[in-house]
Amino acid sequence: MNGIVAYASYIPYYRLDRKAIGETLGASAGSGTRSVACYDEDTTSMAVEAARAALRGASGVAPAAVYFATANPAYLDKTNATAIHAALDLEPGAAAFDMLGSVRSGMGALRAALDAGRPTLAVLSDVRTGLPGGGDERDGGDAAAAFLCGPDEAGAPALATPIAWASATAEFLERWRVPGDRASRQWEERFGEHVYVPLAEAALTGALKQAGVTAAEIDHLVVAGPHGRAVKRAAAAAGTRKGSVGDDLTATIGNTGTAHAGLLLADALDRAEADQLIAVVSSPTGRTR
């Protein structure tokens, strides 16, 4: 199984003050800012920037595959990952695959890269839009994160290695966007919270049991997902010690959708010390590393 050999994130320069949204629409939009992609940026170009920075962190490792995850692809039918492949000047034999359409495909791409038996680059990217005055417009953000995964070797030691995985899956209609729509639709928020929180708790409990550790031993807890209330409740109910949950970055960057779990994981890796335990819960599935 692979570990994380190098990682990086890309956050656009521009910020939109939520007060400006409120002033324009004549309604309260809260405080803080959200990141906004420039007019010539999309999920592919942001993914390239994050991937370039990650590859600079492990120059001796050549990816044998690129997995690109986004809920807002620049193209359909055409493979977006091939543009990332070309921009990185990877070998023609390196595979390129898209994992598109769902916010939660981001952590699926990372897990696939960690499960791969070869050096693999997982890139997570999103541009979040929403209806004017809606929560997605106000609370969303644009960003990308990249993880170069490979075996723990002398020339390129792994910075973090997975020790357990667990998932909890249920089918229900809480958030959706049909082809052709520019904005997502959501069910009543409290109903999503009622389903998501038990799933997150079950996944985290299963991962901790596999790892043979308790919640109190977690040094850094990451909980990410598009449902803000469920994320906060799952983090509060996890039973980890005080100070283990870091800034979720929503006040300064916003919820970056497909990229957000990766963005928060990169932040946790920046702060983590040797032999510390990081738990990542990507609603509604949980992972522990």
PDB file of C-alpha atoms in Angstrom:
ATOM      1  CA  MET A   1       0.000   0.000   0.000  1.00  0.00           C
ATOM      2  CA  ASN A   2       1.199   3.507  -0.823  1.00  0.00           C
ATOM      3  CA  GLY A   3       1.775   6.375   1.568  1.00  0.00           C
ATOM      4  CA  ILE A   4       1.661  10.113   0.946  1.00  0.00           C
ATOM      5  CA  VAL A   5       5.099  11.060  -0.399  1.00  0.00           C
ATOM      6  CA  ALA A   6       4.344  14.717  -1.173  1.00  0.00           C
ATOM      7  CA  TYR A   7       1.356  17.048  -1.168  1.00  0.00           C
ATOM      8  CA  ALA A   8       0.405  20.608  -2.008  1.00  0.00           C
ATOM      9  CA  SER A   9      -2.609  22.868  -2.352  1.00  0.00           C
ATOM     10  CA  TYR A  10      -3.543  25.769  -4.588  1.00  0.00           C
ATOM     11  CA  ILE A  11      -5.892  28.545  -3.473  1.00  0.00           C
ATOM     12  CA  PRO A  12      -6.703  31.372  -5.886  1.00  0.00           C
ATOM     13  CA  TYR A  13      -5.434  34.838  -4.991  1.00  0.00           C
ATOM     14  CA  TYR A  14      -8.795  36.595  -5.093  1.00  0.00           C
ATOM     15  CA  ARG A  15     -11.236  36.780  -2.158  1.00  0.00           C
ATOM     16  CA  LEU A  16     -14.868  37.849  -2.071  1.00  0.00           C
ATOM     17  CA  ASP A  17     -15.962  39.505   1.162  1.00  0.00           C
ATOM     18  CA  ARG A  18     -19.290  38.061   2.280  1.00  0.00           C
ATOM     19  CA  LYS A  19     -20.355  41.510   3.430  1.00  0.00           C
ATOM     20  CA  ALA A  20     -20.164  42.598  -0.212  1.00  0.00           C
ATOM     21  CA  ILE A  21     -22.584  39.813  -1.128  1.00  0.00           C
ATOM     22  CA  GLY A  22     -24.983  41.010   1.547  1.00  0.00           C
ATOM     23  CA  GLU A  23     -24.714  44.641   0.486  1.00  0.00           C
ATOM     24  CA  THR A  24     -25.397  43.756  -3.146  1.00  0.00           C
ATOM     25  CA  LEU A  25     -28.382  41.539  -2.383  1.00  0.00           C
ATOM     26  CA  GLY A  26     -29.707  43.557   0.516  1.00  0.00           C
ATOM     27  CA  ALA A  27     -29.591  40.620   2.904  1.00  0.00           C
ATOM     28  CA  SER A  28     -27.275  39.274   5.577  1.00  0.00           C
ATOM     29  CA  ALA A  29     -24.505  37.085   4.186  1.00  0.00           C
ATOM     30  CA  GLY A  30     -22.410  36.596   7.306  1.00  0.00           C
ATOM     31  CA  SER A  31     -18.773  37.527   7.815  1.00  0.00           C
ATOM     32  CA  GLY A  32     -15.451  36.399   6.403  1.00  0.00           C
ATOM     33  CA  THR A  33     -14.339  35.777   2.836  1.00  0.00           C
ATOM     34  CA  ARG A  34     -14.396  33.069   0.191  1.00  0.00           C
ATOM     35  CA  SER A  35     -11.752  32.232  -2.402  1.00  0.00           C
ATOM     36  CA  VAL A  36     -12.697  32.962  -6.019  1.00  0.00           C
ATOM     37  CA  ALA A  37     -11.026  31.541  -9.123  1.00  0.00           C
ATOM     38  CA  CYS A  38      -9.836  34.142 -11.616  1.00  0.00           C
ATOM     39  CA  TYR A  39     -11.630  34.570 -14.939  1.00  0.00           C
ATOM     40  CA  ASP A  40      -9.078  32.325 -16.695  1.00  0.00           C
ATOM     41  CA  GLU A  41      -8.980  29.598 -14.034  1.00  0.00           C
ATOM     42  CA  ASP A  42     -11.017  26.416 -13.886  1.00  0.00           C
ATOM     43  CA  THR A  43     -10.783  23.152 -11.987  1.00  0.00           C
ATOM     44  CA  THR A  44      -8.191  21.765 -14.416  1.00  0.00           C
ATOM     45  CA  SER A  45      -5.842  24.763 -14.289  1.00  0.00           C
ATOM     46  CA  MET A  46      -6.027  24.879 -10.484  1.00  0.00           C
ATOM     47  CA  ALA A  47      -5.339  21.141 -10.358  1.00  0.00           C
ATOM     48  CA  VAL A  48      -2.212  21.673 -12.459  1.00  0.00           C
ATOM     49  CA  GLU A  49      -0.898  24.311 -10.037  1.00  0.00           C
ATOM     50  CA  ALA A  50      -1.419  22.058  -7.014  1.00  0.00           C
ATOM     51  CA  ALA A  51       0.073  19.041  -8.810  1.00  0.00           C
ATOM     52  CA  ARG A  52       3.170  20.956  -9.922  1.00  0.00           C
ATOM     53  CA  ALA A  53       3.861  22.013  -6.344  1.00  0.00           C
ATOM     54  CA  ALA A  54       3.378  18.447  -5.075  1.00  0.00           C
ATOM     55  CA  LEU A  55       5.746  16.984  -7.663  1.00  0.00           C
ATOM     56  CA  ARG A  56       8.412  19.525  -6.689  1.00  0.00           C
ATOM     57  CA  GLY A  57       8.267  18.016  -3.213  1.00  0.00           C
ATOM     58  CA  ALA A  58       9.392  14.597  -4.502  1.00  0.00           C
ATOM     59  CA  SER A  59      11.370  15.179  -7.685  1.00  0.00           C
ATOM     60  CA  GLY A  60      12.629  11.590  -7.795  1.00  0.00           C
ATOM     61  CA  VAL A  61       9.141  10.055  -8.024  1.00  0.00           C
ATOM     62  CA  ALA A  62       7.428   9.841 -11.424  1.00  0.00           C
ATOM     63  CA  PRO A  63       3.666   9.175 -11.260  1.00  0.00           C
ATOM     64  CA  ALA A  64       2.535   6.113 -13.184  1.00  0.00           C
ATOM     65  CA  ALA A  65      -1.054   7.417 -13.114  1.00  0.00           C
ATOM     66  CA  VAL A  66      -3.063  10.591 -12.477  1.00  0.00           C
ATOM     67  CA  TYR A  67      -6.514  10.479 -10.855  1.00  0.00           C
ATOM     68  CA  PHE A  68      -8.447  13.740 -11.165  1.00  0.00           C
ATOM     69  CA  ALA A  69     -11.539  14.359  -9.044  1.00  0.00           C
ATOM     70  CA  THR A  70     -13.949  17.277  -9.376  1.00  0.00           C
ATOM     71  CA  ALA A  71     -17.663  18.012  -9.241  1.00  0.00           C
ATOM     72  CA  ASN A  72     -17.262  20.813 -11.797  1.00  0.00           C
ATOM     73  CA  PRO A  73     -15.250  19.505 -14.774  1.00  0.00           C
ATOM     74  CA  ALA A  74     -14.177  21.840 -17.552  1.00  0.00           C
ATOM     75  CA  TYR A  75     -15.205  19.197 -20.105  1.00  0.00           C
ATOM     76  CA  LEU A  76     -17.530  16.223 -20.380  1.00  0.00           C
ATOM     77  CA  ASP A  77     -16.732  13.302 -22.706  1.00  0.00           C
ATOM     78  CA  LYS A  78     -13.168  14.634 -23.039  1.00  0.00           C
ATOM     79  CA  THR A  79     -10.820  13.389 -20.300  1.00  0.00           C
ATOM     80  CA  ASN A  80      -9.758  16.363 -18.172  1.00  0.00           C
ATOM     81  CA  ALA A  81      -6.929  14.413 -16.530  1.00  0.00           C
ATOM     82  CA  THR A  82      -5.099  14.259 -19.857  1.00  0.00           C
ATOM     83  CA  ALA A  83      -4.677  18.057 -19.791  1.00  0.00           C
ATOM     84  CA  ILE A  84      -3.112  17.764 -16.331  1.00  0.00           C
ATOM     85  CA  HIS A  85      -0.932  14.930 -17.630  1.00  0.00           C
ATOM     86  CA  ALA A  86       0.264  17.107 -20.528  1.00  0.00           C
ATOM     87  CA  ALA A  87       0.891  20.188 -18.370  1.00  0.00           C
ATOM     88  CA  LEU A  88       3.036  18.112 -16.004  1.00  0.00           C
ATOM     89  CA  ASP A  89       4.939  16.599 -18.962  1.00  0.00           C
ATOM     90  CA  LEU A  90       4.440  13.062 -17.684  1.00  0.00           C
ATOM     91  CA  GLU A  91       5.551  10.021 -19.630  1.00  0.00           C
ATOM     92  CA  PRO A  92       3.086   8.863 -22.325  1.00  0.00           C
ATOM     93  CA  GLY A  93       2.752   5.528 -20.531  1.00  0.00           C
ATOM     94  CA  ALA A  94       1.348   7.192 -17.400  1.00  0.00           C
ATOM     95  CA  ALA A  95      -2.427   6.679 -17.234  1.00  0.00           C
ATOM     96  CA  ALA A  96      -4.888   9.553 -16.738  1.00  0.00           C
ATOM     97  CA  PHE A  97      -8.391   9.055 -15.342  1.00  0.00           C
ATOM     98  CA  ASP A  98     -11.260  11.351 -14.361  1.00  0.00           C
ATOM     99  CA  MET A  99     -13.429  10.792 -11.276  1.00  0.00           C
ATOM    100  CA  LEU A 100     -16.188  13.329 -11.837  1.00  0.00           C
ATOM    101  CA  GLY A 101     -19.585  14.499 -10.741  1.00  0.00           C
ATOM    102  CA  SER A 102     -19.637  14.095  -6.953  1.00  0.00           C
ATOM    103  CA  VAL A 103     -18.070  16.105  -4.141  1.00  0.00           C
ATOM    104  CA  ARG A 104     -17.108  12.888  -2.408  1.00  0.00           C
ATOM    105  CA  SER A 105     -15.189  11.594  -5.418  1.00  0.00           C
ATOM    106  CA  GLY A 106     -12.210  13.546  -4.053  1.00  0.00           C
ATOM    107  CA  MET A 107     -11.484  11.189  -1.188  1.00  0.00           C
ATOM    108  CA  GLY A 108     -12.286   8.261  -3.464  1.00  0.00           C
ATOM    109  CA  ALA A 109      -9.472   9.375  -5.772  1.00  0.00           C
ATOM    110  CA  LEU A 110      -7.076   9.681  -2.846  1.00  0.00           C
ATOM    111  CA  ARG A 111      -7.983   6.254  -1.535  1.00  0.00           C
ATOM    112  CA  ALA A 112      -7.523   4.727  -4.996  1.00  0.00           C
ATOM    113  CA  ALA A 113      -4.087   6.368  -5.217  1.00  0.00           C
ATOM    114  CA  LEU A 114      -3.114   4.988  -1.798  1.00  0.00           C
ATOM    115  CA  ASP A 115      -4.379   1.528  -2.747  1.00  0.00           C
ATOM    116  CA  ALA A 116      -2.454   1.543  -6.033  1.00  0.00           C
ATOM    117  CA  GLY A 117       0.639  -0.602  -6.357  1.00  0.00           C
ATOM    118  CA  ARG A 118       2.539   2.143  -8.187  1.00  0.00           C
ATOM    119  CA  PRO A 119       3.313   5.854  -7.682  1.00  0.00           C
ATOM    120  CA  THR A 120       0.036   7.669  -8.309  1.00  0.00           C
ATOM    121  CA  LEU A 121      -0.969  11.325  -8.257  1.00  0.00           C
ATOM    122  CA  ALA A 122      -4.419  12.185  -6.883  1.00  0.00           C
ATOM    123  CA  VAL A 123      -5.620  15.714  -7.646  1.00  0.00           C
ATOM    124  CA  LEU A 124      -8.803  17.158  -6.110  1.00  0.00           C
ATOM    125  CA  SER A 125     -10.225  20.427  -7.434  1.00  0.00           C
ATOM    126  CA  ASP A 126     -13.473  22.378  -7.366  1.00  0.00           C
ATOM    127  CA  VAL A 127     -15.078  25.689  -8.305  1.00  0.00           C
ATOM    128  CA  ARG A 128     -18.177  26.151  -6.161  1.00  0.00           C
ATOM    129  CA  THR A 129     -21.116  28.109  -7.518  1.00  0.00           C
ATOM    130  CA  GLY A 130     -24.659  28.506  -6.307  1.00  0.00           C
ATOM    131  CA  LEU A 131     -27.917  30.324  -6.720  1.00  0.00           C
ATOM    132  CA  PRO A 132     -27.683  34.102  -6.125  1.00  0.00           C
ATOM    133  CA  GLY A 133     -28.095  34.730  -2.423  1.00  0.00           C
ATOM    134  CA  GLY A 134     -27.961  31.026  -1.622  1.00  0.00           C
ATOM    135  CA  GLY A 135     -25.761  29.229   0.852  1.00  0.00           C
ATOM    136  CA  ASP A 136     -23.494  27.691  -1.792  1.00  0.00           C
ATOM    137  CA  GLU A 137     -22.692  31.077  -3.305  1.00  0.00           C
ATOM    138  CA  ARG A 138     -22.003  32.559   0.118  1.00  0.00           C
ATOM    139  CA  ASP A 139     -20.199  29.679   1.817  1.00  0.00           C
ATOM    140  CA  GLY A 140     -18.459  27.976  -1.113  1.00  0.00           C
ATOM    141  CA  GLY A 141     -14.835  28.414  -2.178  1.00  0.00           C
ATOM    142  CA  ASP A 142     -12.492  27.489  -5.023  1.00  0.00           C
ATOM    143  CA  ALA A 143      -9.293  25.468  -4.503  1.00  0.00           C
ATOM    144  CA  ALA A 144      -7.299  22.364  -5.410  1.00  0.00           C
ATOM    145  CA  ALA A 145      -5.152  19.863  -3.522  1.00  0.00           C
ATOM    146  CA  ALA A 146      -2.746  17.234  -4.821  1.00  0.00           C
ATOM    147  CA  PHE A 147      -1.233  14.149  -3.200  1.00  0.00           C
ATOM    148  CA  LEU A 148       1.629  12.140  -4.656  1.00  0.00           C
ATOM    149  CA  CYS A 149       1.296   8.614  -3.308  1.00  0.00           C
ATOM    150  CA  GLY A 150       3.939   5.912  -3.456  1.00  0.00           C
ATOM    151  CA  PRO A 151       5.781   3.249  -1.478  1.00  0.00           C
ATOM    152  CA  ASP A 152       7.887   4.233   1.515  1.00  0.00           C
ATOM    153  CA  GLU A 153      11.384   4.070   0.013  1.00  0.00           C
ATOM    154  CA  ALA A 154      14.773   5.499   0.959  1.00  0.00           C
ATOM    155  CA  GLY A 155      14.840   7.952  -1.928  1.00  0.00           C
ATOM    156  CA  ALA A 156      11.298   9.184  -1.311  1.00  0.00           C
ATOM    157  CA  PRO A 157      10.102   8.367   2.208  1.00  0.00           C
ATOM    158  CA  ALA A 158       6.387   8.542   2.919  1.00  0.00           C
ATOM    159  CA  LEU A 159       5.295  11.508   5.005  1.00  0.00           C
ATOM    160  CA  ALA A 160       2.148   9.704   6.151  1.00  0.00           C
ATOM    161  CA  THR A 161       0.958   6.116   5.820  1.00  0.00           C
ATOM    162  CA  PRO A 162      -2.602   4.750   6.131  1.00  0.00           C
ATOM    163  CA  ILE A 163      -3.232   2.352   9.006  1.00  0.00           C
ATOM    164  CA  ALA A 164      -6.991   1.767   8.672  1.00  0.00           C
ATOM    165  CA  TRP A 165     -10.027   2.501   6.524  1.00  0.00           C
ATOM    166  CA  ALA A 166     -13.737   2.241   7.154  1.00  0.00           C
ATOM    167  CA  SER A 167     -16.839   3.320   5.277  1.00  0.00           C
ATOM    168  CA  ALA A 168     -20.535   3.677   6.004  1.00  0.00           C
ATOM    169  CA  THR A 169     -22.807   4.075   2.992  1.00  0.00           C
ATOM    170  CA  ALA A 170     -26.493   4.864   2.601  1.00  0.00           C
ATOM    171  CA  GLU A 171     -28.502   6.061  -0.406  1.00  0.00           C
ATOM    172  CA  PHE A 172     -30.737   9.091   0.083  1.00  0.00           C
ATOM    173  CA  LEU A 173     -31.499  12.289  -1.821  1.00  0.00           C
ATOM    174  CA  GLU A 174     -30.030  15.225   0.133  1.00  0.00           C
ATOM    175  CA  ARG A 175     -28.022  17.184  -2.453  1.00  0.00           C
ATOM    176  CA  TRP A 176     -28.206  16.804  -6.221  1.00  0.00           C
ATOM    177  CA  ARG A 177     -27.600  18.561  -9.520  1.00  0.00           C
ATOM    178  CA  VAL A 178     -28.951  17.174 -12.766  1.00  0.00           C
ATOM    179  CA  PRO A 179     -26.898  17.483 -15.977  1.00  0.00           C
ATOM    180  CA  GLY A 180     -27.201  20.997 -17.389  1.00  0.00           C
ATOM    181  CA  ASP A 181     -27.901  22.716 -14.076  1.00  0.00           C
ATOM    182  CA  ARG A 182     -25.303  25.194 -12.798  1.00  0.00           C
ATOM    183  CA  ALA A 183     -26.301  25.037  -9.143  1.00  0.00           C
ATOM    184  CA  SER A 184     -27.038  22.218  -6.704  1.00  0.00           C
ATOM    185  CA  ARG A 185     -30.351  21.669  -5.020  1.00  0.00           C
ATOM    186  CA  GLN A 186     -30.704  20.615  -1.400  1.00  0.00           C
ATOM    187  CA  TRP A 187     -33.245  18.967   0.804  1.00  0.00           C
ATOM    188  CA  GLU A 188     -34.182  20.481   4.170  1.00  0.00           C
ATOM    189  CA  GLU A 189     -30.870  20.801   6.057  1.00  0.00           C
ATOM    190  CA  ARG A 190     -31.956  19.138   9.285  1.00  0.00           C
ATOM    191  CA  PHE A 191     -32.935  15.949   7.451  1.00  0.00           C
ATOM    192  CA  GLY A 192     -29.462  15.613   5.942  1.00  0.00           C
ATOM    193  CA  GLU A 193     -27.923  16.129   9.364  1.00  0.00           C
ATOM    194  CA  HIS A 194     -30.103  13.343  10.758  1.00  0.00           C
ATOM    195  CA  VAL A 195     -28.613  10.860   8.254  1.00  0.00           C
ATOM    196  CA  TYR A 196     -25.030  12.087   7.850  1.00  0.00           C
ATOM    197  CA  VAL A 197     -23.981  12.244  11.495  1.00  0.00           C
ATOM    198  CA  PRO A 198     -24.661   8.551  12.326  1.00  0.00           C
ATOM    199  CA  LEU A 199     -22.863   7.516   9.131  1.00  0.00           C
ATOM    200  CA  ALA A 200     -19.818   9.611  10.029  1.00  0.00           C
ATOM    201  CA  GLU A 201     -19.796   8.213  13.565  1.00  0.00           C
ATOM    202  CA  ALA A 202     -20.053   4.628  12.292  1.00  0.00           C
ATOM    203  CA  ALA A 203     -17.217   5.079   9.816  1.00  0.00           C
ATOM    204  CA  LEU A 204     -14.906   6.700  12.365  1.00  0.00           C
ATOM    205  CA  THR A 205     -15.689   4.039  14.967  1.00  0.00           C
ATOM    206  CA  GLY A 206     -14.946   1.287  12.450  1.00  0.00           C
ATOM    207  CA  ALA A 207     -11.640   2.839  11.400  1.00  0.00           C
ATOM    208  CA  LEU A 208     -10.499   3.324  14.982  1.00  0.00           C
ATOM    209  CA  LYS A 209     -11.370  -0.294  15.791  1.00  0.00           C
ATOM    210  CA  GLN A 210      -9.331  -1.536  12.819  1.00  0.00           C
ATOM    211  CA  ALA A 211      -6.390   0.655  13.839  1.00  0.00           C
ATOM    212  CA  GLY A 212      -6.571  -0.474  17.453  1.00  0.00           C
ATOM    213  CA  VAL A 213      -6.686   3.059  18.839  1.00  0.00           C
ATOM    214  CA  THR A 214      -9.217   5.225  20.648  1.00  0.00           C
ATOM    215  CA  ALA A 215     -10.605   8.609  19.686  1.00  0.00           C
ATOM    216  CA  ALA A 216      -8.645  10.166  22.547  1.00  0.00           C
ATOM    217  CA  GLU A 217      -5.398   9.143  20.798  1.00  0.00           C
ATOM    218  CA  ILE A 218      -6.175  11.158  17.658  1.00  0.00           C
ATOM    219  CA  ASP A 219      -3.836  14.136  17.361  1.00  0.00           C
ATOM    220  CA  HIS A 220      -5.564  15.812  14.404  1.00  0.00           C
ATOM    221  CA  LEU A 221      -9.169  15.311  13.360  1.00  0.00           C
ATOM    222  CA  VAL A 222     -10.408  16.443   9.951  1.00  0.00           C
ATOM    223  CA  VAL A 223     -14.151  16.358   9.230  1.00  0.00           C
ATOM    224  CA  ALA A 224     -15.231  17.644   5.818  1.00  0.00           C
ATOM    225  CA  GLY A 225     -18.372  17.575   3.721  1.00  0.00           C
ATOM    226  CA  PRO A 226     -20.864  19.837   1.964  1.00  0.00           C
ATOM    227  CA  HIS A 227     -23.320  19.727   4.873  1.00  0.00           C
ATOM    228  CA  GLY A 228     -22.028  22.267   7.392  1.00  0.00           C
ATOM    229  CA  ARG A 229     -24.280  21.352  10.314  1.00  0.00           C
ATOM    230  CA  ALA A 230     -23.529  17.651  10.009  1.00  0.00           C
ATOM    231  CA  VAL A 231     -19.779  18.337   9.837  1.00  0.00           C
ATOM    232  CA  LYS A 232     -19.844  20.383  13.041  1.00  0.00           C
ATOM    233  CA  ARG A 233     -21.937  17.816  14.901  1.00  0.00           C
ATOM    234  CA  ALA A 234     -19.772  14.887  13.758  1.00  0.00           C
ATOM    235  CA  ALA A 235     -16.609  16.695  14.862  1.00  0.00           C
ATOM    236  CA  ALA A 236     -18.107  17.548  18.254  1.00  0.00           C
ATOM    237  CA  ALA A 237     -19.309  13.983  18.810  1.00  0.00           C
ATOM    238  CA  ALA A 238     -16.059  12.268  17.791  1.00  0.00           C
ATOM    239  CA  GLY A 239     -14.702  12.139  21.345  1.00  0.00           C
ATOM    240  CA  THR A 240     -11.244  13.430  20.463  1.00  0.00           C
ATOM    241  CA  ARG A 241      -9.310  15.558  22.933  1.00  0.00           C
ATOM    242  CA  LYS A 242      -9.564  19.323  23.022  1.00  0.00           C
ATOM    243  CA  GLY A 243      -7.585  21.085  20.314  1.00  0.00           C
ATOM    244  CA  SER A 244      -7.499  18.124  17.909  1.00  0.00           C
ATOM    245  CA  VAL A 245      -9.963  19.724  15.468  1.00  0.00           C
ATOM    246  CA  GLY A 246      -8.250  22.412  13.408  1.00  0.00           C
ATOM    247  CA  ASP A 247      -9.650  25.404  11.557  1.00  0.00           C
ATOM    248  CA  ASP A 248     -12.060  24.236   8.846  1.00  0.00           C
ATOM    249  CA  LEU A 249     -11.002  27.261   6.717  1.00  0.00           C
ATOM    250  CA  THR A 250     -14.599  28.111   5.843  1.00  0.00           C
ATOM    251  CA  ALA A 251     -14.289  31.620   7.319  1.00  0.00           C
ATOM    252  CA  THR A 252     -11.398  32.598   5.047  1.00  0.00           C
ATOM    253  CA  ILE A 253     -11.591  30.268   2.023  1.00  0.00           C
ATOM    254  CA  GLY A 254     -15.044  28.692   2.132  1.00  0.00           C
ATOM    255  CA  ASN A 255     -16.141  25.106   1.631  1.00  0.00           C
ATOM    256  CA  THR A 256     -14.228  23.977  -1.446  1.00  0.00           C
ATOM    257  CA  GLY A 257     -16.378  20.932  -2.177  1.00  0.00           C
ATOM    258  CA  THR A 258     -14.422  18.132  -3.815  1.00  0.00           C
ATOM    259  CA  ALA A 259     -11.116  19.654  -2.702  1.00  0.00           C
ATOM    260  CA  HIS A 260     -12.053  20.419   0.889  1.00  0.00           C
ATOM    261  CA  ALA A 261     -11.154  17.167   2.646  1.00  0.00           C
ATOM    262  CA  GLY A 262      -7.815  17.198   0.801  1.00  0.00           C
ATOM    263  CA  LEU A 263      -7.250  20.853   1.658  1.00  0.00           C
ATOM    264  CA  LEU A 264      -7.886  20.201   5.361  1.00  0.00           C
ATOM    265  CA  LEU A 265      -5.698  17.078   5.267  1.00  0.00           C
ATOM    266  CA  ALA A 266      -2.869  19.125   3.748  1.00  0.00           C
ATOM    267  CA  ASP A 267      -3.304  21.678   6.537  1.00  0.00           C
ATOM    268  CA  ALA A 268      -3.206  18.905   9.170  1.00  0.00           C
ATOM    269  CA  LEU A 269      -0.046  17.445   7.604  1.00  0.00           C
ATOM    270  CA  ASP A 270       1.550  20.901   7.769  1.00  0.00           C
ATOM    271  CA  ARG A 271       0.902  20.999  11.524  1.00  0.00           C
ATOM    272  CA  ALA A 272       1.492  17.344  12.406  1.00  0.00           C
ATOM    273  CA  GLU A 273       4.646  16.032  14.079  1.00  0.00           C
ATOM    274  CA  ALA A 274       6.314  12.641  13.705  1.00  0.00           C
ATOM    275  CA  ASP A 275       4.251   9.629  14.842  1.00  0.00           C
ATOM    276  CA  GLN A 276       1.082  11.665  15.292  1.00  0.00           C
ATOM    277  CA  LEU A 277      -2.272  10.234  14.255  1.00  0.00           C
ATOM    278  CA  ILE A 278      -4.519  12.036  11.758  1.00  0.00           C
ATOM    279  CA  ALA A 279      -8.140  10.976  11.303  1.00  0.00           C
ATOM    280  CA  VAL A 280     -10.047  12.143   8.214  1.00  0.00           C
ATOM    281  CA  VAL A 281     -13.824  11.870   8.060  1.00  0.00           C
ATOM    282  CA  SER A 282     -15.163  12.762   4.641  1.00  0.00           C
ATOM    283  CA  SER A 283     -18.924  12.757   5.040  1.00  0.00           C
ATOM    284  CA  PRO A 284     -20.378  10.222   4.858  1.00  0.00           C
ATOM    285  CA  THR A 285     -17.247   8.011   4.772  1.00  0.00           C
ATOM    286  CA  GLY A 286     -14.398   7.967   7.301  1.00  0.00           C
ATOM    287  CA  ARG A 287     -10.703   7.248   7.024  1.00  0.00           C
ATOM    288  CA  THR A 288      -7.944   7.100   9.620  1.00  0.00           C
ATOM    289  CA  ARG A 289      -4.238   7.516   8.922  1.00  0.00           C
TER     290      ARG A 289
END
